[in-house]
């Protein structure tokens, strides 16, 4: 069973940047497709980005394309989300998830989740 711990959230001004990290322990990190999701108050969990086991393929929600970059380092058992040009609409709790299924935008395909890290973008 994979355990995931997110870090790197915080308060940033609009236009700023943050890099989120998700460190995995237990299980075989390199066997899982990884995803980042976010959930704002009163809203459902939303797909942000995902990456295949070897990092060769990525998916993004349209609203973050060109601003966010997902990457992974299997040697460090860590997946990252580099977020640039942040705006207040990006404010949410960000979660990473691990999936043993095909690369997916659906949270239903992710079996393991971290506890989340808060990102707040001030206007």
N, CA, C and O atoms as a GROMACS GRO file, in nm:
protein
  492
    1UNK      N    1   0.084  -0.118   0.000
    1UNK     CA    2   0.000   0.000   0.000
    1UNK      C    3   0.088   0.124   0.000
    1UNK      O    4   0.178   0.137   0.083
    2UNK      N    5   0.063   0.214  -0.094
    2UNK     CA    6   0.143   0.335  -0.106
    2UNK      C    7   0.091   0.441  -0.010
    2UNK      O    8  -0.030   0.463   0.000
    3UNK      N    9   0.181   0.507   0.060
    3UNK     CA   10   0.145   0.621   0.144
    3UNK      C   11   0.202   0.746   0.080
    3UNK      O   12   0.318   0.749   0.038
    4UNK      N   13   0.119   0.850   0.072
    4UNK     CA   14   0.156   0.972   0.002
    4UNK      C   15   0.148   1.091   0.096
    4UNK      O   16   0.055   1.103   0.176
    5UNK      N   17   0.246   1.179   0.085
    5UNK     CA   18   0.249   1.300   0.168
    5UNK      C   19   0.282   1.419   0.079
    5UNK      O   20   0.389   1.426   0.020
    6UNK      N   21   0.188   1.513   0.072
    6UNK     CA   22   0.208   1.634  -0.008
    6UNK      C   23   0.274   1.743   0.077
    6UNK      O   24   0.261   1.747   0.199
    7UNK      N   25   0.345   1.831   0.008
    7UNK     CA   26   0.406   1.947   0.073
    7UNK      C   27   0.425   2.056  -0.031
    7UNK      O   28   0.413   2.031  -0.151
    8UNK      N   29   0.456   2.176   0.017
    8UNK     CA   30   0.488   2.285  -0.073
    8UNK      C   31   0.379   2.388  -0.092
    8UNK      O   32   0.400   2.489  -0.159
    9UNK      N   33   0.262   2.364  -0.033
    9UNK     CA   34   0.155   2.463  -0.045
    9UNK      C   35   0.185   2.587   0.037
    9UNK      O   36   0.283   2.593   0.112
   10UNK      N   37   0.099   2.687   0.020
   10UNK     CA   38   0.117   2.810   0.094
   10UNK      C   39   0.037   2.922   0.035
   10UNK      O   40  -0.049   2.902  -0.050
   11UNK      N   41   0.067   3.043   0.081
   11UNK     CA   42   0.002   3.164   0.034
   11UNK      C   43   0.094   3.235  -0.065
   11UNK      O   44   0.212   3.256  -0.036
   12UNK      N   45   0.041   3.270  -0.180
   12UNK     CA   46   0.121   3.336  -0.283
   12UNK      C   47   0.035   3.444  -0.349
   12UNK      O   48  -0.087   3.432  -0.357
   13UNK      N   49   0.100   3.548  -0.397
   13UNK     CA   50   0.030   3.653  -0.469
   13UNK      C   51  -0.001   3.608  -0.612
   13UNK      O   52   0.071   3.526  -0.668
   14UNK      N   53  -0.106   3.662  -0.668
   14UNK     CA   54  -0.140   3.632  -0.807
   14UNK      C   55  -0.020   3.660  -0.897
   14UNK      O   56   0.048   3.762  -0.882
   15UNK      N   57   0.004   3.570  -0.990
   15UNK     CA   58   0.119   3.579  -1.077
   15UNK      C   59   0.241   3.506  -1.025
   15UNK      O   60   0.340   3.490  -1.097
   16UNK      N   61   0.236   3.461  -0.902
   16UNK     CA   62   0.348   3.393  -0.841
   16UNK      C   63   0.353   3.245  -0.875
   16UNK      O   64   0.274   3.195  -0.955
   17UNK      N   65   0.448   3.176  -0.812
   17UNK     CA   66   0.472   3.035  -0.840
   17UNK      C   67   0.486   2.956  -0.711
   17UNK      O   68   0.524   3.010  -0.607
   18UNK      N   69   0.453   2.830  -0.720
   18UNK     CA   70   0.475   2.733  -0.613
   18UNK      C   71   0.511   2.600  -0.677
   18UNK      O   72   0.471   2.571  -0.790
   19UNK      N   73   0.588   2.520  -0.604
   19UNK     CA   74   0.612   2.383  -0.648
   19UNK      C   75   0.564   2.288  -0.538
   19UNK      O   76   0.613   2.290  -0.426
   20UNK      N   77   0.469   2.206  -0.575
   20UNK     CA   78   0.419   2.104  -0.482
   20UNK      C   79   0.498   1.975  -0.501
   20UNK      O   80   0.540   1.941  -0.612
   21UNK      N   81   0.517   1.905  -0.391
   21UNK     CA   82   0.581   1.775  -0.393
   21UNK      C   83   0.490   1.672  -0.329
   21UNK      O   84   0.413   1.705  -0.239
   22UNK      N   85   0.500   1.551  -0.375
   22UNK     CA   86   0.425   1.440  -0.317
   22UNK      C   87   0.522   1.323  -0.304
   22UNK      O   88   0.563   1.263  -0.403
   23UNK      N   89   0.557   1.293  -0.180
   23UNK     CA   90   0.653   1.186  -0.153
   23UNK      C   91   0.580   1.057  -0.119
   23UNK      O   92   0.486   1.057  -0.040
   24UNK      N   93   0.623   0.950  -0.180
   24UNK     CA   94   0.560   0.820  -0.158
   24UNK      C   95   0.650   0.730  -0.073
   24UNK      O   96   0.772   0.733  -0.083
   25UNK      N   97   0.585   0.652   0.010
   25UNK     CA   98   0.657   0.550   0.088
   25UNK      C   99   0.576   0.422   0.084
   25UNK      O  100   0.454   0.424   0.061
   26UNK      N  101   0.642   0.312   0.105
   26UNK     CA  102   0.580   0.180   0.095
   26UNK      C  103   0.535   0.157  -0.048
   26UNK      O  104   0.518   0.253  -0.123
   27UNK      N  105   0.516   0.036  -0.087
   27UNK     CA  106   0.475   0.006  -0.223
   27UNK      C  107   0.584   0.036  -0.323
   27UNK      O  108   0.696   0.071  -0.286
   28UNK      N  109   0.551   0.024  -0.450
   28UNK     CA  110   0.645   0.048  -0.558
   28UNK      C  111   0.598   0.170  -0.635
   28UNK      O  112   0.511   0.161  -0.722
   29UNK      N  113   0.656   0.285  -0.601
   29UNK     CA  114   0.612   0.412  -0.658
   29UNK      C  115   0.614   0.409  -0.811
   29UNK      O  116   0.522   0.458  -0.875
   30UNK      N  117   0.718   0.351  -0.868
   30UNK     CA  118   0.736   0.355  -1.013
   30UNK      C  119   0.633   0.271  -1.087
   30UNK      O  120   0.626   0.277  -1.210
   31UNK      N  121   0.553   0.194  -1.016
   31UNK     CA  122   0.450   0.112  -1.080
   31UNK      C  123   0.319   0.186  -1.097
   31UNK      O  124   0.227   0.135  -1.161
   32UNK      N  125   0.310   0.306  -1.041
   32UNK     CA  126   0.184   0.379  -1.040
   32UNK      C  127   0.187   0.502  -1.130
   32UNK      O  128   0.284   0.578  -1.131
   33UNK      N  129   0.080   0.520  -1.206
   33UNK     CA  130   0.054   0.651  -1.264
   33UNK      C  131   0.016   0.744  -1.150
   33UNK      O  132  -0.050   0.703  -1.055
   34UNK      N  133   0.058   0.869  -1.160
   34UNK     CA  134   0.034   0.963  -1.052
   34UNK      C  135  -0.047   1.081  -1.103
   34UNK      O  136  -0.035   1.122  -1.219
   35UNK      N  137  -0.129   1.135  -1.015
   35UNK     CA  138  -0.211   1.248  -1.054
   35UNK      C  139  -0.217   1.354  -0.945
   35UNK      O  140  -0.198   1.325  -0.827
   36UNK      N  141  -0.244   1.475  -0.987
   36UNK     CA  142  -0.272   1.586  -0.896
   36UNK      C  143  -0.417   1.630  -0.917
   36UNK      O  144  -0.463   1.645  -1.030
   37UNK      N  145  -0.486   1.648  -0.808
   37UNK     CA  146  -0.624   1.695  -0.809
   37UNK      C  147  -0.634   1.812  -0.712
   37UNK      O  148  -0.544   1.834  -0.630
   38UNK      N  149  -0.743   1.886  -0.722
   38UNK     CA  150  -0.764   1.995  -0.627
   38UNK      C  151  -0.912   2.006  -0.592
   38UNK      O  152  -0.999   1.966  -0.670
   39UNK      N  153  -0.936   2.059  -0.475
   39UNK     CA  154  -1.074   2.075  -0.429
   39UNK      C  155  -1.088   2.208  -0.358
   39UNK      O  156  -1.023   2.234  -0.256
   40UNK      N  157  -1.173   2.291  -0.414
   40UNK     CA  158  -1.204   2.420  -0.353
   40UNK      C  159  -1.326   2.404  -0.262
   40UNK      O  160  -1.403   2.310  -0.281
   41UNK      N  161  -1.345   2.492  -0.166
   41UNK     CA  162  -1.460   2.481  -0.076
   41UNK      C  163  -1.592   2.475  -0.152
   41UNK      O  164  -1.617   2.558  -0.240
   42UNK      N  165  -1.674   2.377  -0.119
   42UNK     CA  166  -1.805   2.365  -0.181
   42UNK      C  167  -1.804   2.306  -0.320
   42UNK      O  168  -1.908   2.299  -0.385
   43UNK      N  169  -1.687   2.263  -0.366
   43UNK     CA  170  -1.678   2.206  -0.501
   43UNK      C  171  -1.627   2.063  -0.496
   43UNK      O  172  -1.569   2.019  -0.397
   44UNK      N  173  -1.650   1.992  -0.605
   44UNK     CA  174  -1.600   1.855  -0.615
   44UNK      C  175  -1.451   1.855  -0.645
   44UNK      O  176  -1.394   1.953  -0.692
   45UNK      N  177  -1.389   1.742  -0.615
   45UNK     CA  178  -1.247   1.727  -0.645
   45UNK      C  179  -1.229   1.731  -0.797
   45UNK      O  180  -1.300   1.664  -0.871
   46UNK      N  181  -1.132   1.812  -0.841
   46UNK     CA  182  -1.111   1.839  -0.983
   46UNK      C  183  -0.975   1.787  -1.027
   46UNK      O  184  -0.875   1.806  -0.957
   47UNK      N  185  -0.971   1.722  -1.143
   47UNK     CA  186  -0.845   1.677  -1.201
   47UNK      C  187  -0.760   1.798  -1.241
   47UNK      O  188  -0.811   1.896  -1.293
   48UNK      N  189  -0.631   1.788  -1.214
   48UNK     CA  190  -0.537   1.893  -1.255
   48UNK      C  191  -0.436   1.840  -1.357
   48UNK      O  192  -0.422   1.896  -1.466
   49UNK      N  193  -0.368   1.732  -1.322
   49UNK     CA  194  -0.264   1.679  -1.410
   49UNK      C  195  -0.233   1.535  -1.370
   49UNK      O  196  -0.255   1.496  -1.256
   50UNK      N  197  -0.182   1.459  -1.465
   50UNK     CA  198  -0.140   1.322  -1.435
   50UNK      C  199  -0.020   1.286  -1.522
   50UNK      O  200   0.007   1.350  -1.623
   51UNK      N  201   0.050   1.182  -1.479
   51UNK     CA  202   0.174   1.142  -1.546
   51UNK      C  203   0.187   0.991  -1.537
   51UNK      O  204   0.151   0.930  -1.437
   52UNK      N  205   0.240   0.932  -1.644
   52UNK     CA  206   0.256   0.788  -1.649
   52UNK      C  207   0.374   0.743  -1.563
   52UNK      O  208   0.451   0.825  -1.512
   53UNK      N  209   0.386   0.613  -1.548
   53UNK     CA  210   0.486   0.556  -1.458
   53UNK      C  211   0.628   0.604  -1.490
   53UNK      O  212   0.705   0.636  -1.399
   54UNK      N  213   0.661   0.609  -1.619
   54UNK     CA  214   0.795   0.650  -1.658
   54UNK      C  215   0.808   0.798  -1.689
   54UNK      O  216   0.917   0.846  -1.719
   55UNK      N  217   0.698   0.869  -1.681
   55UNK     CA  218   0.700   1.013  -1.707
   55UNK      C  219   0.689   1.051  -1.853
   55UNK      O  220   0.702   1.169  -1.887
   56UNK      N  221   0.665   0.954  -1.940
   56UNK     CA  222   0.665   0.984  -2.083
   56UNK      C  223   0.539   1.047  -2.136
   56UNK      O  224   0.538   1.101  -2.246
   57UNK      N  225   0.433   1.040  -2.060
   57UNK     CA  226   0.306   1.099  -2.105
   57UNK      C  227   0.240   1.173  -1.990
   57UNK      O  228   0.242   1.128  -1.875
   58UNK      N  229   0.183   1.288  -2.023
   58UNK     CA  230   0.115   1.369  -1.922
   58UNK      C  231  -0.021   1.415  -1.975
   58UNK      O  232  -0.042   1.423  -2.096
   59UNK      N  233  -0.109   1.444  -1.883
   59UNK     CA  234  -0.240   1.503  -1.914
   59UNK      C  235  -0.259   1.624  -1.825
   59UNK      O  236  -0.212   1.627  -1.711
   60UNK      N  237  -0.330   1.725  -1.877
   60UNK     CA  238  -0.359   1.844  -1.799
   60UNK      C  239  -0.504   1.887  -1.823
   60UNK      O  240  -0.559   1.866  -1.931
   61UNK      N  241  -0.564   1.946  -1.722
   61UNK     CA  242  -0.691   2.013  -1.743
   61UNK      C  243  -0.662   2.141  -1.822
   61UNK      O  244  -0.556   2.201  -1.805
   62UNK      N  245  -0.754   2.182  -1.906
   62UNK     CA  246  -0.727   2.295  -1.996
   62UNK      C  247  -0.689   2.423  -1.920
   62UNK      O  248  -0.607   2.501  -1.968
   63UNK      N  249  -0.749   2.442  -1.804
   63UNK     CA  250  -0.728   2.568  -1.732
   63UNK      C  251  -0.586   2.586  -1.680
   63UNK      O  252  -0.550   2.697  -1.640
   64UNK      N  253  -0.505   2.479  -1.678
   64UNK     CA  254  -0.368   2.492  -1.626
   64UNK      C  255  -0.263   2.469  -1.734
   64UNK      O  256  -0.143   2.483  -1.708
   65UNK      N  257  -0.306   2.434  -1.853
   65UNK     CA  258  -0.209   2.408  -1.960
   65UNK      C  259  -0.124   2.533  -1.986
   65UNK      O  260  -0.176   2.644  -1.995
   66UNK      N  261   0.006   2.511  -1.997
   66UNK     CA  262   0.098   2.622  -2.019
   66UNK      C  263   0.141   2.691  -1.892
   66UNK      O  264   0.234   2.772  -1.895
   67UNK      N  265   0.076   2.662  -1.780
   67UNK     CA  266   0.112   2.723  -1.651
   67UNK      C  267   0.167   2.621  -1.552
   67UNK      O  268   0.259   2.651  -1.477
   68UNK      N  269   0.111   2.501  -1.552
   68UNK     CA  270   0.151   2.397  -1.458
   68UNK      C  271   0.229   2.288  -1.532
   68UNK      O  272   0.204   2.262  -1.650
   69UNK      N  273   0.322   2.226  -1.461
   69UNK     CA  274   0.398   2.115  -1.516
   69UNK      C  275   0.409   2.005  -1.412
   69UNK      O  276   0.454   2.027  -1.300
   70UNK      N  277   0.366   1.886  -1.451
   70UNK     CA  278   0.380   1.769  -1.363
   70UNK      C  279   0.505   1.694  -1.403
   70UNK      O  280   0.535   1.682  -1.522
   71UNK      N  281   0.578   1.643  -1.306
   71UNK     CA  282   0.697   1.564  -1.332
   71UNK      C  283   0.715   1.466  -1.218
   71UNK      O  284   0.649   1.476  -1.115
   72UNK      N  285   0.805   1.371  -1.236
   72UNK     CA  286   0.829   1.274  -1.131
   72UNK      C  287   0.975   1.232  -1.131
   72UNK      O  288   1.042   1.238  -1.234
   73UNK      N  289   1.022   1.191  -1.016
   73UNK     CA  290   1.156   1.138  -1.000
   73UNK      C  291   1.140   1.003  -0.929
   73UNK      O  292   1.122   0.998  -0.808
   74UNK      N  293   1.147   0.896  -1.005
   74UNK     CA  294   1.124   0.764  -0.947
   74UNK      C  295   1.234   0.724  -0.849
   74UNK      O  296   1.211   0.644  -0.759
   75UNK      N  297   1.352   0.778  -0.867
   75UNK     CA  298   1.461   0.749  -0.774
   75UNK      C  299   1.434   0.809  -0.636
   75UNK      O  300   1.482   0.758  -0.535
   76UNK      N  301   1.357   0.918  -0.633
   76UNK     CA  302   1.323   0.984  -0.508
   76UNK      C  303   1.181   0.954  -0.463
   76UNK      O  304   1.136   1.006  -0.361
   77UNK      N  305   1.110   0.870  -0.539
   77UNK     CA  306   0.971   0.837  -0.505
   77UNK      C  307   0.886   0.962  -0.487
   77UNK      O  308   0.807   0.971  -0.393
   78UNK      N  309   0.901   1.055  -0.577
   78UNK     CA  310   0.834   1.184  -0.562
   78UNK      C  311   0.777   1.232  -0.695
   78UNK      O  312   0.839   1.218  -0.801
   79UNK      N  313   0.657   1.288  -0.687
   79UNK     CA  314   0.596   1.354  -0.801
   79UNK      C  315   0.582   1.502  -0.767
   79UNK      O  316   0.555   1.538  -0.652
   80UNK      N  317   0.599   1.587  -0.867
   80UNK     CA  318   0.598   1.731  -0.846
   80UNK      C  319   0.489   1.797  -0.931
   80UNK      O  320   0.445   1.744  -1.032
   81UNK      N  321   0.447   1.914  -0.886
   81UNK     CA  322   0.360   1.998  -0.966
   81UNK      C  323   0.416   2.141  -0.958
   81UNK      O  324   0.401   2.209  -0.857
   82UNK      N  325   0.479   2.183  -1.065
   82UNK     CA  326   0.528   2.320  -1.074
   82UNK      C  327   0.414   2.408  -1.123
   82UNK      O  328   0.357   2.384  -1.229
   83UNK      N  329   0.380   2.509  -1.044
   83UNK     CA  330   0.266   2.596  -1.076
   83UNK      C  331   0.316   2.738  -1.093
   83UNK      O  332   0.367   2.799  -0.999
   84UNK      N  333   0.299   2.790  -1.213
   84UNK     CA  334   0.340   2.927  -1.245
   84UNK      C  335   0.218   3.011  -1.282
   84UNK      O  336   0.111   2.958  -1.310
   85UNK      N  337   0.235   3.140  -1.280
   85UNK     CA  338   0.127   3.233  -1.317
   85UNK      C  339  -0.002   3.201  -1.243
   85UNK      O  340  -0.110   3.195  -1.302
   86UNK      N  341   0.010   3.182  -1.114
   86UNK     CA  342  -0.106   3.145  -1.034
   86UNK      C  343  -0.208   3.258  -1.029
   86UNK      O  344  -0.172   3.375  -1.031
   87UNK      N  345  -0.334   3.221  -1.023
   87UNK     CA  346  -0.442   3.318  -1.008
   87UNK      C  347  -0.536   3.272  -0.897
   87UNK      O  348  -0.530   3.156  -0.855
   88UNK      N  349  -0.621   3.360  -0.848
   88UNK     CA  350  -0.707   3.323  -0.734
   88UNK      C  351  -0.794   3.200  -0.759
   88UNK      O  352  -0.832   3.131  -0.665
   89UNK      N  353  -0.827   3.173  -0.886
   89UNK     CA  354  -0.909   3.056  -0.917
   89UNK      C  355  -0.834   2.924  -0.892
   89UNK      O  356  -0.895   2.818  -0.889
   90UNK      N  357  -0.704   2.932  -0.873
   90UNK     CA  358  -0.625   2.813  -0.842
   90UNK      C  359  -0.627   2.780  -0.692
   90UNK      O  360  -0.571   2.678  -0.651
   91UNK      N  361  -0.688   2.863  -0.612
   91UNK     CA  362  -0.696   2.839  -0.468
   91UNK      C  363  -0.775   2.713  -0.438
   91UNK      O  364  -0.890   2.700  -0.481
   92UNK      N  365  -0.715   2.621  -0.366
   92UNK     CA  366  -0.778   2.493  -0.335
   92UNK      C  367  -0.684   2.411  -0.248
   92UNK      O  368  -0.568   2.448  -0.226
   93UNK      N  369  -0.735   2.301  -0.198
   93UNK     CA  370  -0.649   2.199  -0.139
   93UNK      C  371  -0.607   2.106  -0.253
   93UNK      O  372  -0.690   2.055  -0.328
   94UNK      N  373  -0.477   2.085  -0.265
   94UNK     CA  374  -0.423   2.002  -0.371
   94UNK      C  375  -0.386   1.865  -0.316
   94UNK      O  376  -0.319   1.854  -0.213
   95UNK      N  377  -0.430   1.762  -0.387
   95UNK     CA  378  -0.407   1.624  -0.347
   95UNK      C  379  -0.330   1.550  -0.457
   95UNK      O  380  -0.352   1.573  -0.575
   96UNK      N  381  -0.243   1.462  -0.416
   96UNK     CA  382  -0.185   1.370  -0.514
   96UNK      C  383  -0.248   1.233  -0.494
   96UNK      O  384  -0.287   1.196  -0.383
   97UNK      N  385  -0.256   1.159  -0.604
   97UNK     CA  386  -0.314   1.026  -0.601
   97UNK      C  387  -0.230   0.930  -0.684
   97UNK      O  388  -0.159   0.970  -0.775
   98UNK      N  389  -0.241   0.803  -0.650
   98UNK     CA  390  -0.168   0.697  -0.721
   98UNK      C  391  -0.269   0.601  -0.782
   98UNK      O  392  -0.364   0.559  -0.717
   99UNK      N  393  -0.245   0.568  -0.909
   99UNK     CA  394  -0.337   0.481  -0.982
   99UNK      C  395  -0.261   0.366  -1.046
   99UNK      O  396  -0.155   0.384  -1.105
  100UNK      N  397  -0.319   0.246  -1.032
  100UNK     CA  398  -0.262   0.130  -1.099
  100UNK      C  399  -0.332   0.105  -1.231
  100UNK      O  400  -0.302   0.007  -1.300
  101UNK      N  401  -0.423   0.192  -1.267
  101UNK     CA  402  -0.497   0.180  -1.392
  101UNK      C  403  -0.434   0.268  -1.499
  101UNK      O  404  -0.329   0.328  -1.477
  102UNK      N  405  -0.497   0.277  -1.614
  102UNK     CA  406  -0.445   0.359  -1.723
  102UNK      C  407  -0.446   0.506  -1.680
  102UNK      O  408  -0.519   0.544  -1.589
  103UNK      N  409  -0.366   0.586  -1.747
  103UNK     CA  410  -0.360   0.729  -1.718
  103UNK      C  411  -0.500   0.788  -1.725
  103UNK      O  412  -0.569   0.773  -1.826
  104UNK      N  413  -0.541   0.855  -1.620
  104UNK     CA  414  -0.682   0.891  -1.609
  104UNK      C  415  -0.701   1.029  -1.548
  104UNK      O  416  -0.618   1.077  -1.470
  105UNK      N  417  -0.814   1.091  -1.586
  105UNK     CA  418  -0.856   1.218  -1.525
  105UNK      C  419  -0.956   1.197  -1.413
  105UNK      O  420  -0.990   1.291  -1.340
  106UNK      N  421  -1.004   1.075  -1.397
  106UNK     CA  422  -1.110   1.048  -1.300
  106UNK      C  423  -1.052   1.010  -1.164
  106UNK      O  424  -0.969   0.920  -1.156
  107UNK      N  425  -1.096   1.077  -1.058
  107UNK     CA  426  -1.047   1.039  -0.925
  107UNK      C  427  -1.087   0.897  -0.887
  107UNK      O  428  -1.026   0.838  -0.798
  108UNK      N  429  -1.188   0.841  -0.951
  108UNK     CA  430  -1.231   0.705  -0.919
  108UNK      C  431  -1.124   0.602  -0.953
  108UNK      O  432  -1.128   0.491  -0.901
  109UNK      N  433  -1.030   0.638  -1.038
  109UNK     CA  434  -0.926   0.543  -1.078
  109UNK      C  435  -0.801   0.554  -0.993
  109UNK      O  436  -0.703   0.483  -1.018
  110UNK      N  437  -0.802   0.639  -0.895
  110UNK     CA  438  -0.686   0.656  -0.807
  110UNK      C  439  -0.716   0.589  -0.673
  110UNK      O  440  -0.815   0.620  -0.607
  111UNK      N  441  -0.629   0.497  -0.634
  111UNK     CA  442  -0.656   0.415  -0.518
  111UNK      C  443  -0.601   0.475  -0.389
  111UNK      O  444  -0.657   0.453  -0.281
  112UNK      N  445  -0.493   0.549  -0.401
  112UNK     CA  446  -0.426   0.600  -0.282
  112UNK      C  447  -0.417   0.752  -0.292
  112UNK      O  448  -0.394   0.807  -0.399
  113UNK      N  449  -0.436   0.818  -0.178
  113UNK     CA  450  -0.438   0.963  -0.173
  113UNK      C  451  -0.354   1.014  -0.056
  113UNK      O  452  -0.342   0.949   0.048
  114UNK      N  453  -0.298   1.133  -0.076
  114UNK     CA  454  -0.236   1.203   0.034
  114UNK      C  455  -0.339   1.282   0.112
  114UNK      O  456  -0.458   1.278   0.082
  115UNK      N  457  -0.290   1.355   0.212
  115UNK     CA  458  -0.380   1.430   0.298
  115UNK      C  459  -0.411   1.570   0.244
  115UNK      O  460  -0.500   1.638   0.294
  116UNK      N  461  -0.337   1.612   0.144
  116UNK     CA  462  -0.362   1.741   0.080
  116UNK      C  463  -0.273   1.852   0.134
  116UNK      O  464  -0.226   1.846   0.248
  117UNK      N  465  -0.252   1.953   0.051
  117UNK     CA  466  -0.179   2.072   0.092
  117UNK      C  467  -0.253   2.195   0.038
  117UNK      O  468  -0.296   2.198  -0.077
  118UNK      N  469  -0.268   2.295   0.123
  118UNK     CA  470  -0.347   2.412   0.088
  118UNK      C  471  -0.266   2.509   0.002
  118UNK      O  472  -0.152   2.543   0.035
  119UNK      N  473  -0.327   2.552  -0.107
  119UNK     CA  474  -0.270   2.657  -0.190
  119UNK      C  475  -0.369   2.774  -0.192
  119UNK      O  476  -0.485   2.756  -0.228
  120UNK      N  477  -0.322   2.890  -0.153
  120UNK     CA  478  -0.406   3.009  -0.151
  120UNK      C  479  -0.339   3.116  -0.235
  120UNK      O  480  -0.223   3.152  -0.210
  121UNK      N  481  -0.412   3.167  -0.333
  121UNK     CA  482  -0.358   3.271  -0.421
  121UNK      C  483  -0.434   3.399  -0.394
  121UNK      O  484  -0.555   3.406  -0.415
  122UNK      N  485  -0.364   3.499  -0.349
  122UNK     CA  486  -0.425   3.628  -0.317
  122UNK      C  487  -0.422   3.720  -0.438
  122UNK      O  488  -0.324   3.724  -0.513
  123UNK      N  489  -0.531   3.793  -0.455
  123UNK     CA  490  -0.539   3.884  -0.570
  123UNK      C  491  -0.472   4.016  -0.541
  123UNK      O  492  -0.470   4.104  -0.627
   0.00000   0.00000   0.00000
